[in-house]
Short mmCIF file of C-alpha atoms in Angstrom, two decimals:
data_model
loop_
_atom_site.label_atom_id
_atom_site.label_comp_id
_atom_site.label_asym_id
_atom_site.label_seq_id
_atom_site.Cartn_x
_atom_site.Cartn_y
_atom_site.Cartn_z
CA MET A 20 22.02 -1.27 -21.99
CA ALA A 21 24.39 -3.86 -23.41
CA LEU A 22 21.77 -5.55 -25.62
CA LEU A 23 21.02 -2.20 -27.18
CA THR A 24 24.76 -1.73 -27.71
CA ALA A 25 24.87 -5.09 -29.44
CA LEU A 26 22.03 -4.06 -31.70
CA ILE A 27 23.86 -0.87 -32.65
CA LEU A 28 27.01 -2.82 -33.43
CA LEU A 29 25.04 -5.32 -35.48
CA ALA A 30 23.41 -2.51 -37.42
CA ALA A 31 26.82 -1.02 -38.10
CA CYS A 32 28.10 -4.37 -39.21
CA THR A 33 25.09 -4.69 -41.53
CA GLN A 34 26.16 -1.53 -43.30
CA PHE A 35 29.68 -2.94 -43.46
CA VAL A 36 28.32 -6.14 -45.00
CA LYS A 37 26.33 -4.24 -47.60
CA ALA A 38 29.48 -2.45 -48.65
CA SER A 39 31.50 -5.66 -48.94
CA ASP A 40 31.38 -7.91 -51.97
CA GLY A 41 32.58 -11.03 -50.13
CA CYS A 42 29.97 -11.29 -47.33
CA GLY A 43 27.09 -12.58 -49.48
CA GLY A 44 24.46 -14.55 -47.58
CA GLU A 45 25.84 -13.58 -44.16
CA LEU A 46 23.63 -10.46 -44.19
CA ALA A 47 20.40 -12.44 -43.79
CA ARG A 48 21.82 -14.46 -40.92
CA LEU A 49 23.06 -11.28 -39.26
CA GLN A 50 19.57 -9.78 -39.49
CA GLN A 51 18.15 -12.91 -37.83
CA GLN A 52 20.64 -12.44 -35.00
CA GLU A 53 19.51 -8.81 -34.68
CA GLN A 54 15.85 -9.84 -34.39
CA LEU A 55 16.73 -12.37 -31.69
CA LEU A 56 18.50 -9.71 -29.63
CA LYS A 57 15.55 -7.34 -30.05
CA ARG A 58 13.11 -9.95 -28.75
CA GLN A 59 15.32 -10.66 -25.73
CA LEU A 60 15.63 -6.95 -25.00
CA GLN A 61 11.85 -6.51 -25.13
CA LYS A 62 11.32 -9.46 -22.76
CA GLN A 63 13.81 -8.04 -20.26
CA GLU A 64 12.22 -4.59 -20.38
CA LEU A 65 8.80 -6.14 -19.69
CA LEU A 66 10.29 -8.11 -16.78
CA LEU A 67 11.88 -4.97 -15.37
CA ARG A 68 8.60 -3.04 -15.47
CA SER A 69 6.72 -5.92 -13.87
CA LEU A 70 9.23 -6.23 -11.03
CA GLN A 71 9.15 -2.48 -10.39
CA LEU A 72 5.35 -2.49 -10.20
CA MET A 73 5.39 -5.47 -7.86
CA THR A 74 7.93 -3.78 -5.58
CA GLN A 75 5.95 -0.53 -5.47
CA GLN A 76 2.69 -2.35 -4.78
CA GLY A 77 4.36 -4.39 -2.06
CA ASN A 78 5.64 -1.26 -0.32
CA ASN A 79 2.35 0.62 -0.38
CA ASP A 80 -0.45 -1.93 -0.13
CA ALA A 81 0.66 -5.47 0.51
CA GLY A 82 2.81 -4.50 3.44
CA SER A 83 -0.08 -2.68 5.03
CA ASP A 84 -2.43 -5.62 4.58
CA ARG A 85 0.05 -8.17 5.92
CA VAL A 86 0.77 -6.15 9.04
CA GLN A 87 -2.88 -5.32 9.69
CA ASP A 88 -3.63 -8.54 11.57
CA THR A 89 -0.50 -8.43 13.72
CA GLN A 90 -1.35 -4.96 15.10
CA HIS A 91 2.14 -3.78 15.93
CA ALA A 92 2.29 -0.79 18.25
CA ASP A 93 4.60 1.28 16.02
CA CYS A 94 6.92 1.10 13.02
CA SER A 95 9.86 -0.12 15.11
CA GLN A 96 7.92 -3.33 15.77
CA VAL A 97 7.01 -3.52 12.08
CA TYR A 98 10.70 -3.28 11.19
CA SER A 99 11.72 -5.85 13.80
CA SER A 100 9.16 -8.29 12.44
CA GLY A 101 10.93 -8.33 9.09
CA PHE A 102 9.37 -5.56 7.02
CA LYS A 103 12.37 -3.50 5.89
CA SER A 104 10.91 -1.30 3.12
CA SER A 105 9.60 2.21 3.72
CA GLY A 106 5.90 2.57 2.96
CA LEU A 107 2.37 2.30 4.34
CA TYR A 108 1.59 -0.12 7.17
CA ARG A 109 -1.11 -0.59 9.79
CA ILE A 110 -0.26 -0.32 13.47
CA ARG A 111 -2.30 -0.14 16.67
CA PRO A 112 -0.74 1.89 19.46
CA SER A 113 -1.64 1.02 23.03
CA GLY A 114 -4.94 2.67 23.94
CA SER A 115 -5.94 3.37 20.34
CA PRO A 116 -9.52 2.27 19.64
CA SER A 117 -8.60 1.00 16.17
CA ALA A 118 -5.73 0.28 13.81
CA VAL A 119 -4.06 3.26 12.18
CA LYS A 120 -2.49 3.45 8.73
CA VAL A 121 0.92 5.15 8.95
CA TYR A 122 4.00 5.76 6.86
CA CYS A 123 7.00 3.85 8.19
CA ASP A 124 10.42 5.26 7.36
CA MET A 125 12.86 2.34 7.30
CA THR A 126 15.96 4.47 6.61
CA GLU A 127 18.40 5.74 9.26
CA GLY A 128 18.29 2.44 11.10
CA GLY A 129 14.61 1.80 10.38
CA GLY A 130 11.53 1.77 12.58
CA TRP A 131 10.49 5.44 12.33
CA THR A 132 6.78 6.32 12.50
CA VAL A 133 6.37 9.55 10.50
CA LEU A 134 4.04 12.08 12.12
CA GLN A 135 4.48 15.05 9.77
CA ARG A 136 5.85 15.77 6.30
CA ARG A 137 6.16 19.01 4.30
CA VAL A 138 7.82 18.80 0.89
CA ASN A 139 6.09 20.94 -1.73
CA GLY A 140 3.18 22.94 -0.31
CA THR A 141 0.41 20.87 -1.88
CA GLU A 142 -1.38 20.41 1.46
CA ALA A 143 -2.88 23.29 3.45
CA PHE A 144 -1.89 23.20 7.14
CA ASN A 145 -4.10 26.02 8.39
CA ARG A 146 -6.66 23.50 9.67
CA SER A 147 -9.25 23.28 12.41
CA TRP A 148 -8.88 21.68 15.83
CA THR A 149 -10.84 18.62 14.68
CA GLU A 150 -8.70 18.17 11.59
CA TYR A 151 -5.50 18.28 13.63
CA LYS A 152 -7.07 15.91 16.14
CA ASP A 153 -7.90 13.30 13.50
CA GLY A 154 -5.08 13.95 11.05
CA PHE A 155 -5.16 15.01 7.39
CA GLY A 156 -3.29 14.83 4.10
CA ASP A 157 -1.72 12.13 1.95
CA LEU A 158 0.59 9.69 3.78
CA ASN A 159 2.69 9.37 0.63
CA ALA A 160 3.09 13.14 0.33
CA GLU A 161 2.27 15.90 2.87
CA PHE A 162 0.30 15.12 6.02
CA TRP A 163 -0.26 15.42 9.76
CA LEU A 164 -0.80 12.05 11.47
CA GLY A 165 -3.26 13.39 14.03
CA ASN A 166 -2.93 14.57 17.64
CA ASP A 167 -4.89 11.63 19.05
CA ASN A 168 -2.50 9.25 17.30
CA LEU A 169 0.49 11.23 18.60
CA HIS A 170 -0.88 10.90 22.11
CA PHE A 171 -1.40 7.12 21.84
CA LEU A 172 2.04 6.62 20.29
CA THR A 173 4.09 8.75 22.66
CA THR A 174 2.43 7.66 25.90
CA GLN A 175 2.92 3.93 25.34
CA GLY A 176 6.66 4.24 25.96
CA ASN A 177 9.67 6.53 25.87
CA TYR A 178 10.00 8.03 22.38
CA SER A 179 12.46 10.23 20.54
CA VAL A 180 11.37 12.60 17.80
CA LYS A 181 13.74 13.27 14.91
CA ILE A 182 13.14 16.31 12.73
CA ASN A 183 14.81 16.33 9.31
CA LEU A 184 15.00 19.75 7.66
CA GLU A 185 16.17 20.99 4.27
CA ASP A 186 16.41 24.46 2.75
CA PHE A 187 16.03 25.45 -0.91
CA ASP A 188 19.79 25.31 -1.45
CA GLY A 189 19.86 21.60 -0.65
CA HIS A 190 21.45 22.01 2.78
CA GLN A 191 20.16 19.59 5.40
CA ARG A 192 20.03 19.71 9.19
CA TYR A 193 18.34 17.68 11.91
CA ALA A 194 17.14 18.04 15.48
CA GLU A 195 16.36 15.14 17.80
CA TYR A 196 14.67 15.22 21.22
CA LYS A 197 14.32 12.35 23.67
CA ASN A 198 11.27 11.76 25.86
CA PHE A 199 8.92 13.37 23.33
CA GLN A 200 5.34 13.14 24.60
CA VAL A 201 1.94 14.58 23.68
CA ALA A 202 -0.84 14.63 26.29
CA ASN A 203 -4.48 13.82 25.57
CA GLU A 204 -7.16 16.14 24.23
CA LYS A 205 -8.44 17.05 27.70
CA LYS A 206 -4.99 18.52 28.37
CA HIS A 207 -4.99 20.18 24.96
CA TYR A 208 -2.24 17.87 23.66
CA ARG A 209 0.35 19.50 25.89
CA LEU A 210 3.91 18.96 24.63
CA SER A 211 6.88 17.80 26.69
CA PHE A 212 10.35 16.70 25.58
CA GLY A 213 13.85 16.01 26.86
CA ASP A 214 17.44 16.54 25.77
CA TYR A 215 18.35 17.88 22.34
CA VAL A 216 21.01 16.66 19.92
CA GLY A 217 21.46 17.74 16.33
CA THR A 218 22.76 20.24 13.81
CA ALA A 219 19.72 22.49 13.26
CA GLY A 220 19.80 24.23 16.64
CA ASP A 221 17.56 23.77 19.67
CA ALA A 222 14.44 25.62 18.57
CA LEU A 223 11.94 23.82 20.79
CA THR A 224 13.46 25.01 24.08
CA GLY A 225 14.14 28.50 22.72
CA SER A 226 17.44 28.46 24.60
CA TYR A 227 19.53 29.95 21.77
CA GLN A 228 19.14 33.33 23.48
CA VAL A 229 18.32 33.43 27.20
CA PRO A 230 15.88 36.38 27.10
CA GLU A 231 13.72 34.57 24.54
CA VAL A 232 13.13 31.42 26.61
CA LYS A 233 10.10 32.76 28.44
CA TRP A 234 8.15 33.44 25.27
CA ALA A 235 9.89 31.26 22.65
CA SER A 236 10.12 27.90 24.43
CA HIS A 237 7.64 25.22 23.35
CA GLN A 238 8.20 23.12 26.46
CA GLY A 239 4.88 22.43 28.19
CA MET A 240 2.86 24.32 25.58
CA LYS A 241 -0.66 23.34 24.61
CA PHE A 242 -1.66 22.82 21.00
CA SER A 243 -3.51 25.67 19.29
CA THR A 244 -5.43 26.10 16.06
CA TYR A 245 -7.23 29.08 14.55
CA ASP A 246 -10.50 27.91 16.17
CA GLN A 247 -9.06 26.92 19.57
CA ASP A 248 -6.58 29.33 21.14
CA ASN A 249 -4.49 27.75 23.94
CA ASP A 250 -1.28 29.80 23.68
CA ASN A 251 0.21 32.38 26.07
CA TYR A 252 -0.17 35.27 23.66
CA ARG A 253 -2.74 38.03 24.02
CA GLY A 254 -3.84 37.27 20.48
CA ASN A 255 -4.14 33.99 18.60
CA CYS A 256 -0.78 32.69 17.37
CA ALA A 257 -2.32 29.94 15.24
CA GLN A 258 -4.55 32.43 13.51
CA GLU A 259 -1.69 34.87 12.86
CA ASP A 260 0.86 32.21 11.83
CA LYS A 261 -1.68 30.19 9.83
CA GLY A 262 -1.13 26.69 11.20
CA GLY A 263 -1.71 24.47 14.22
CA TRP A 264 1.24 24.15 16.63
CA TRP A 265 2.40 24.20 20.25
CA PHE A 266 2.65 27.99 20.41
CA ASN A 267 3.94 30.05 23.29
CA LYS A 268 4.07 33.80 22.52
CA CYS A 269 4.40 32.79 19.66
CA HIS A 270 7.28 30.54 18.46
CA SER A 271 10.89 29.81 17.64
CA ALA A 272 9.77 26.82 15.57
CA ASN A 273 6.64 26.39 13.51
CA LEU A 274 6.81 23.54 11.02
CA ASN A 275 3.11 23.76 10.18
CA GLY A 276 3.21 27.31 8.84
CA VAL A 277 2.65 28.64 5.33
CA TYR A 278 4.73 26.92 2.65
CA TYR A 279 6.62 29.60 0.71
CA PRO A 280 8.21 28.12 -2.45
CA ASN A 281 11.32 30.33 -2.55
CA GLY A 282 12.66 30.21 1.00
CA HIS A 283 12.95 33.90 1.85
CA TYR A 284 9.60 35.60 2.27
CA SER A 285 7.94 38.75 3.56
CA ALA A 286 4.62 38.79 5.40
CA SER A 287 2.83 40.60 8.20
CA THR A 288 3.96 37.86 10.63
CA ASP A 289 6.67 35.19 10.61
CA ASP A 290 4.20 32.58 9.37
CA GLY A 291 6.47 30.38 7.23
CA VAL A 292 7.81 26.88 7.84
CA VAL A 293 10.26 28.14 10.45
CA TRP A 294 13.15 26.73 12.46
CA TYR A 295 14.61 29.93 13.87
CA PRO A 296 18.11 28.84 15.08
CA TRP A 297 19.02 27.64 11.59
CA ARG A 298 17.49 29.98 8.99
CA GLY A 299 15.67 32.57 11.09
CA TRP A 300 12.05 33.70 11.16
CA TRP A 301 11.96 35.01 7.60
CA TYR A 302 13.04 31.90 5.77
CA SER A 303 10.51 29.15 5.03
CA LEU A 304 12.07 25.70 4.74
CA LYS A 305 11.64 23.40 1.76
CA THR A 306 11.34 20.13 3.67
CA SER A 307 10.25 19.14 7.16
CA ILE A 308 9.84 15.54 8.29
CA MET A 309 9.02 14.66 11.89
CA LYS A 310 9.23 11.02 12.96
CA LEU A 311 9.09 8.93 16.14
CA ARG A 312 10.97 5.89 17.42
CA PRO A 313 11.43 4.34 20.89
CA VAL A 314 14.50 5.65 22.71
CA ASP A 315 15.65 2.11 23.53
CA TYR A 316 15.28 0.91 19.94
CA LYS A 317 18.30 -1.10 18.85
CA THR A 318 19.52 0.52 15.66
CA ARG A 319 20.33 -1.97 12.96
CA LEU A 320 21.56 -0.38 9.77
CA VAL A 321 20.34 -2.42 6.80
CA ASP A 322 21.16 -1.97 3.14
CA ASP A 323 17.70 -1.91 1.56
CA GLN A 324 19.19 -2.96 -1.77
CA SER A 325 20.33 -6.26 -0.29
CA LEU A 326 16.73 -7.03 0.68
CA SER A 327 15.09 -6.10 -2.60
CA PHE A 328 15.80 -6.07 -6.28
CA SER A 329 18.89 -3.95 -6.89
CA SER A 330 19.19 -1.79 -9.97
CA SER A 331 21.93 -4.03 -11.31
CA SER A 332 19.87 -7.21 -10.91
CA LEU A 333 16.94 -5.61 -12.73
CA SER A 334 18.96 -4.08 -15.53
CA PRO A 335 19.26 -5.77 -18.92
CA ARG A 336 22.99 -5.05 -18.63
CA ARG A 337 23.19 -7.95 -16.20
CA SER A 338 20.97 -10.34 -18.09
CA SER A 339 21.58 -14.02 -17.42
CA VAL A 340 19.51 -15.05 -20.44
CA PRO A 341 21.82 -17.08 -22.71
CA VAL A 342 22.09 -15.94 -26.32
CA ALA A 343 22.64 -18.43 -29.10
CA THR A 344 25.95 -17.46 -30.72
CA GLY A 345 29.23 -19.02 -31.63
CA TRP A 346 30.66 -17.94 -28.25
CA PRO A 347 29.76 -20.61 -25.64
CA ASP A 348 30.97 -18.45 -22.75
CA ALA A 349 28.91 -15.39 -23.77
CA LYS A 350 26.18 -15.31 -21.10
CA SER A 351 24.73 -11.84 -21.66
CA GLY A 352 24.19 -9.04 -24.11
CA GLU A 353 27.12 -7.26 -22.49
CA ASP A 354 29.41 -10.19 -23.38
CA ILE A 355 28.10 -10.26 -26.93
CA ALA A 356 28.64 -6.53 -27.42
CA ALA A 357 32.24 -6.85 -26.30
CA ARG A 358 32.85 -9.80 -28.61
CA LEU A 359 31.21 -8.06 -31.59
CA GLU A 360 33.31 -4.98 -31.11
CA GLU A 361 36.50 -7.03 -30.74
CA GLU A 362 35.85 -9.15 -33.84
CA MET A 363 34.86 -6.17 -36.00
CA SER A 364 38.04 -4.35 -35.14
CA GLU A 365 40.25 -7.36 -35.84
CA ARG A 366 38.64 -9.31 -38.70
CA GLY A 367 35.94 -7.22 -40.40
CA CYS A 368 32.95 -9.05 -41.80
CA LEU A 369 34.76 -12.42 -41.73
CA PHE A 370 33.97 -12.65 -38.00
CA LEU A 371 30.42 -13.63 -38.98
CA GLU A 372 31.63 -17.14 -39.61
CA THR A 373 32.45 -17.32 -35.88
CA VAL A 374 29.27 -15.62 -34.68
CA LEU A 375 26.88 -17.65 -36.77
#
């Protein structure tokens, strides 16, 4: 920070003054200048912390409260109404008996309703039918939004699902499917989806190898959990692979499996966080984020920094607080630091007559 730089230069100059016989009473005035800069630096640091807290609170709580009364159907409507920051909001999908708190991802064009997130393994995903029905976890961390909510969201229009994946080497891939839809509980939340685009490989259709399609495709599959077996396998895929999912016999993708913290793993079954076409059955991914947005949504890329406090506007380096010095055009600590350094190099302690 420039004010801190100015303080360092002033301290150095103080030592220079002490060593000089001709500076005399300038030392006391220099120390007064140092105290003034310290007070301004403290005020700016307090302002920065306050603004950061206000921004965080606005993203997580205020946004949710403000949207609650409007009852938007999804995060794309939240975004279109002017809320551009990612965070928690309330929506009410068509057919839903009540408002639902969701995490809206306003990156990648904005308007994404996040339905699943895996990032660190803190949340157990080997849950019961009821838990998957209602949803579980922390919306700011790892969670499943709930199968009832998925049904209400995806049957009120034509939705795409985007799946962002990352491995433990930092490599990222994605898969996106149009016409993503989840049926109601009576139909066991049957899954259907349309065309694939992406870089991770088409795991949901299982079409990466023709012989595997019959048992690896997730198209038309019912949802299964350890306590409700709806798959096509003679056993219970959810029980063996330790997570709820749209299993066939059993899977080529299972993003609700066991979270293994090192990627490669060995187990009695391929029960990791798996996306087979990319890293195979025996590699458990570091990150999985599944999110929904209407197919006909008009993408509008927005620089979030232009709509909120940027790092430069919050930083004391860009302070607009005027500092009382002998330089009328010095508007910030950064200007003062430059002037101090220039004067010290050219004139020694005599520059104090100009400063003070």
